[in-house]
Amino acid sequence: MFKEQRYYILRFIQSFIGKCVVHLYFKSLIMHEILLSIGSNIYAKANIDKAKRMLHHIFPEINFTPTIINMPGEGLYPYPFRNALAMFQSDLTSKEIIEKVKRIESALGRTPQDKEIGKVVIDIDVLKYDDEILRPSDYERNYVQYLMNKFESA
């Protein structure tokens, strides 16, 4: 039903104003809300700051939470993590966004071997795409829930 209504609205606007406005209107209908998590445990402040700059270049309207420091749990990671969240809107698919953040990770020096030795130069994950939670176990972490409140209180 909604697609049919949208079609008639677009046809009406197009006949009234023109194709350029219709394109802008249609694009605004397909914007998606994205939630990212950002983390690092090696030169964490510098690496997260670099990641933020690169993300801001690709997604100019992006908003970031303050960073917090998390002590690693038992196991693989010997160093504390610095974490932040980012939120923005985009007309890209979740796959396209994941590809872009993986390129940022690679540009900042992340390698597959690093994780095996507990080194996380940078980790950027798409946690949520619109209402779909893509990484449920990460989304439920305490620091993610804490930082999400920082968006709501801002």
mmCIF file of N, CA, C and O in Angstrom, residues 36-38 48-57 59-67 84-88 124 147 150-151 154:
data_model
loop_
_atom_site.group_PDB
_atom_site.id
_atom_site.type_symbol
_atom_site.label_atom_id
_atom_site.label_comp_id
_atom_site.label_asym_id
_atom_site.label_seq_id
_atom_site.Cartn_x
_atom_site.Cartn_y
_atom_site.Cartn_z
ATOM 1 N N LEU A 36 27.037 2.637 14.713
ATOM 2 C CA LEU A 36 28.343 1.986 14.654
ATOM 3 C C LEU A 36 28.953 1.920 16.043
ATOM 4 O O LEU A 36 28.752 2.816 16.864
ATOM 5 N N SER A 37 29.749 0.882 16.285
ATOM 6 C CA SER A 37 30.618 0.863 17.457
ATOM 7 C C SER A 37 32.048 1.000 16.956
ATOM 8 O O SER A 37 32.395 0.491 15.888
ATOM 9 N N ILE A 38 32.856 1.710 17.728
ATOM 10 C CA ILE A 38 34.249 1.956 17.367
ATOM 11 C C ILE A 38 35.092 1.598 18.580
ATOM 12 O O ILE A 38 34.788 2.036 19.694
ATOM 13 N N ILE A 48 41.224 6.009 17.285
ATOM 14 C CA ILE A 48 39.798 6.352 17.252
ATOM 15 C C ILE A 48 39.611 7.748 16.673
ATOM 16 O O ILE A 48 38.688 7.974 15.881
ATOM 17 N N ASP A 49 40.476 8.678 17.012
ATOM 18 C CA ASP A 49 40.377 10.018 16.428
ATOM 19 C C ASP A 49 40.540 9.971 14.908
ATOM 20 O O ASP A 49 39.811 10.644 14.171
ATOM 21 N N LYS A 50 41.475 9.166 14.422
ATOM 22 C CA LYS A 50 41.652 9.019 12.966
ATOM 23 C C LYS A 50 40.414 8.399 12.334
ATOM 24 O O LYS A 50 39.962 8.835 11.269
ATOM 25 N N ALA A 51 39.875 7.378 12.974
ATOM 26 C CA ALA A 51 38.671 6.729 12.441
ATOM 27 C C ALA A 51 37.502 7.715 12.398
ATOM 28 O O ALA A 51 36.751 7.748 11.415
ATOM 29 N N LYS A 52 37.363 8.526 13.437
ATOM 30 C CA LYS A 52 36.286 9.526 13.460
ATOM 31 C C LYS A 52 36.428 10.509 12.302
ATOM 32 O O LYS A 52 35.440 10.856 11.650
ATOM 33 N N ARG A 53 37.652 10.968 12.054
ATOM 34 C CA ARG A 53 37.876 11.903 10.939
ATOM 35 C C ARG A 53 37.515 11.254 9.604
ATOM 36 O O ARG A 53 36.875 11.875 8.753
ATOM 37 N N MET A 54 37.922 10.013 9.427
ATOM 38 C CA MET A 54 37.624 9.322 8.171
ATOM 39 C C MET A 54 36.118 9.078 8.018
ATOM 40 O O MET A 54 35.570 9.250 6.925
ATOM 41 N N LEU A 55 35.453 8.688 9.084
ATOM 42 C CA LEU A 55 34.004 8.495 9.027
ATOM 43 C C LEU A 55 33.282 9.804 8.738
ATOM 44 O O LEU A 55 32.335 9.844 7.947
ATOM 45 N N HIS A 56 33.747 10.871 9.365
ATOM 46 C CA HIS A 56 33.135 12.185 9.152
ATOM 47 C C HIS A 56 33.294 12.636 7.702
ATOM 48 O O HIS A 56 32.412 13.284 7.141
ATOM 49 N N HIS A 57 34.394 12.281 7.094
ATOM 50 C CA HIS A 57 34.621 12.632 5.683
ATOM 51 C C HIS A 57 33.608 11.917 4.780
ATOM 52 O O HIS A 57 33.102 12.501 3.819
ATOM 53 N N PHE A 59 30.636 10.412 5.920
ATOM 54 C CA PHE A 59 29.280 10.671 6.408
ATOM 55 C C PHE A 59 29.293 11.992 7.194
ATOM 56 O O PHE A 59 29.417 11.990 8.427
ATOM 57 N N PRO A 60 29.188 13.129 6.515
ATOM 58 C CA PRO A 60 29.366 14.440 7.170
ATOM 59 C C PRO A 60 28.424 14.721 8.341
ATOM 60 O O PRO A 60 28.773 15.476 9.231
ATOM 61 N N GLU A 61 27.265 14.106 8.369
ATOM 62 C CA GLU A 61 26.291 14.369 9.438
ATOM 63 C C GLU A 61 26.427 13.410 10.613
ATOM 64 O O GLU A 61 25.553 13.349 11.470
ATOM 65 N N ILE A 62 27.509 12.675 10.685
ATOM 66 C CA ILE A 62 27.690 11.660 11.730
ATOM 67 C C ILE A 62 27.855 12.318 13.100
ATOM 68 O O ILE A 62 28.438 13.400 13.219
ATOM 69 N N ASN A 63 27.318 11.667 14.119
ATOM 70 C CA ASN A 63 27.464 12.121 15.504
ATOM 71 C C ASN A 63 28.144 11.022 16.311
ATOM 72 O O ASN A 63 27.850 9.841 16.120
ATOM 73 N N PHE A 64 29.019 11.442 17.228
ATOM 74 C CA PHE A 64 29.781 10.503 18.044
ATOM 75 C C PHE A 64 29.475 10.713 19.515
ATOM 76 O O PHE A 64 29.256 11.838 19.956
ATOM 77 N N THR A 65 29.535 9.630 20.268
ATOM 78 C CA THR A 65 29.471 9.735 21.723
ATOM 79 C C THR A 65 30.876 10.069 22.212
ATOM 80 O O THR A 65 31.852 9.914 21.468
ATOM 81 N N PRO A 66 30.991 10.478 23.462
ATOM 82 C CA PRO A 66 32.338 10.552 24.051
ATOM 83 C C PRO A 66 32.919 9.135 24.103
ATOM 84 O O PRO A 66 32.171 8.149 24.061
ATOM 85 N N THR A 67 34.228 9.035 24.214
ATOM 86 C CA THR A 67 34.842 7.714 24.351
ATOM 87 C C THR A 67 34.899 7.324 25.827
ATOM 88 O O THR A 67 34.941 8.184 26.710
ATOM 89 N N ALA A 84 33.624 3.982 21.521
ATOM 90 C CA ALA A 84 32.669 5.056 21.239
ATOM 91 C C ALA A 84 31.601 4.493 20.314
ATOM 92 O O ALA A 84 31.771 3.427 19.709
ATOM 93 N N LEU A 85 30.505 5.218 20.206
ATOM 94 C CA LEU A 85 29.464 4.892 19.237
ATOM 95 C C LEU A 85 29.325 6.061 18.274
ATOM 96 O O LEU A 85 29.680 7.196 18.598
ATOM 97 N N ALA A 86 28.796 5.757 17.103
ATOM 98 C CA ALA A 86 28.517 6.782 16.110
ATOM 99 C C ALA A 86 27.148 6.510 15.509
ATOM 100 O O ALA A 86 26.750 5.353 15.352
ATOM 101 N N MET A 87 26.437 7.579 15.186
ATOM 102 C CA MET A 87 25.115 7.438 14.596
ATOM 103 C C MET A 87 24.996 8.421 13.442
ATOM 104 O O MET A 87 25.454 9.560 13.534
ATOM 105 N N PHE A 88 24.379 7.961 12.357
ATOM 106 C CA PHE A 88 24.173 8.817 11.190
ATOM 107 C C PHE A 88 23.076 8.215 10.333
ATOM 108 O O PHE A 88 22.616 7.104 10.572
ATOM 109 N N ILE A 124 35.578 -1.286 13.794
ATOM 110 C CA ILE A 124 34.354 -0.532 13.531
ATOM 111 C C ILE A 124 33.309 -1.541 13.076
ATOM 112 O O ILE A 124 33.512 -2.236 12.083
ATOM 113 N N LEU A 147 26.577 3.998 26.355
ATOM 114 C CA LEU A 147 26.853 5.061 25.385
ATOM 115 C C LEU A 147 25.619 5.455 24.581
ATOM 116 O O LEU A 147 25.484 6.622 24.177
ATOM 117 N N LYS A 150 23.964 8.304 26.003
ATOM 118 C CA LYS A 150 24.611 9.586 25.742
ATOM 119 C C LYS A 150 24.003 10.267 24.523
ATOM 120 O O LYS A 150 23.933 11.482 24.454
ATOM 121 N N PHE A 151 23.562 9.487 23.518
ATOM 122 C CA PHE A 151 22.858 10.060 22.379
ATOM 123 C C PHE A 151 21.509 10.621 22.800
ATOM 124 O O PHE A 151 21.122 11.689 22.389
ATOM 125 N N ALA A 154 21.727 13.904 24.813
ATOM 126 C CA ALA A 154 22.310 15.071 24.121
ATOM 127 C C ALA A 154 21.254 15.903 23.457
ATOM 128 O O ALA A 154 20.185 15.564 23.189
#
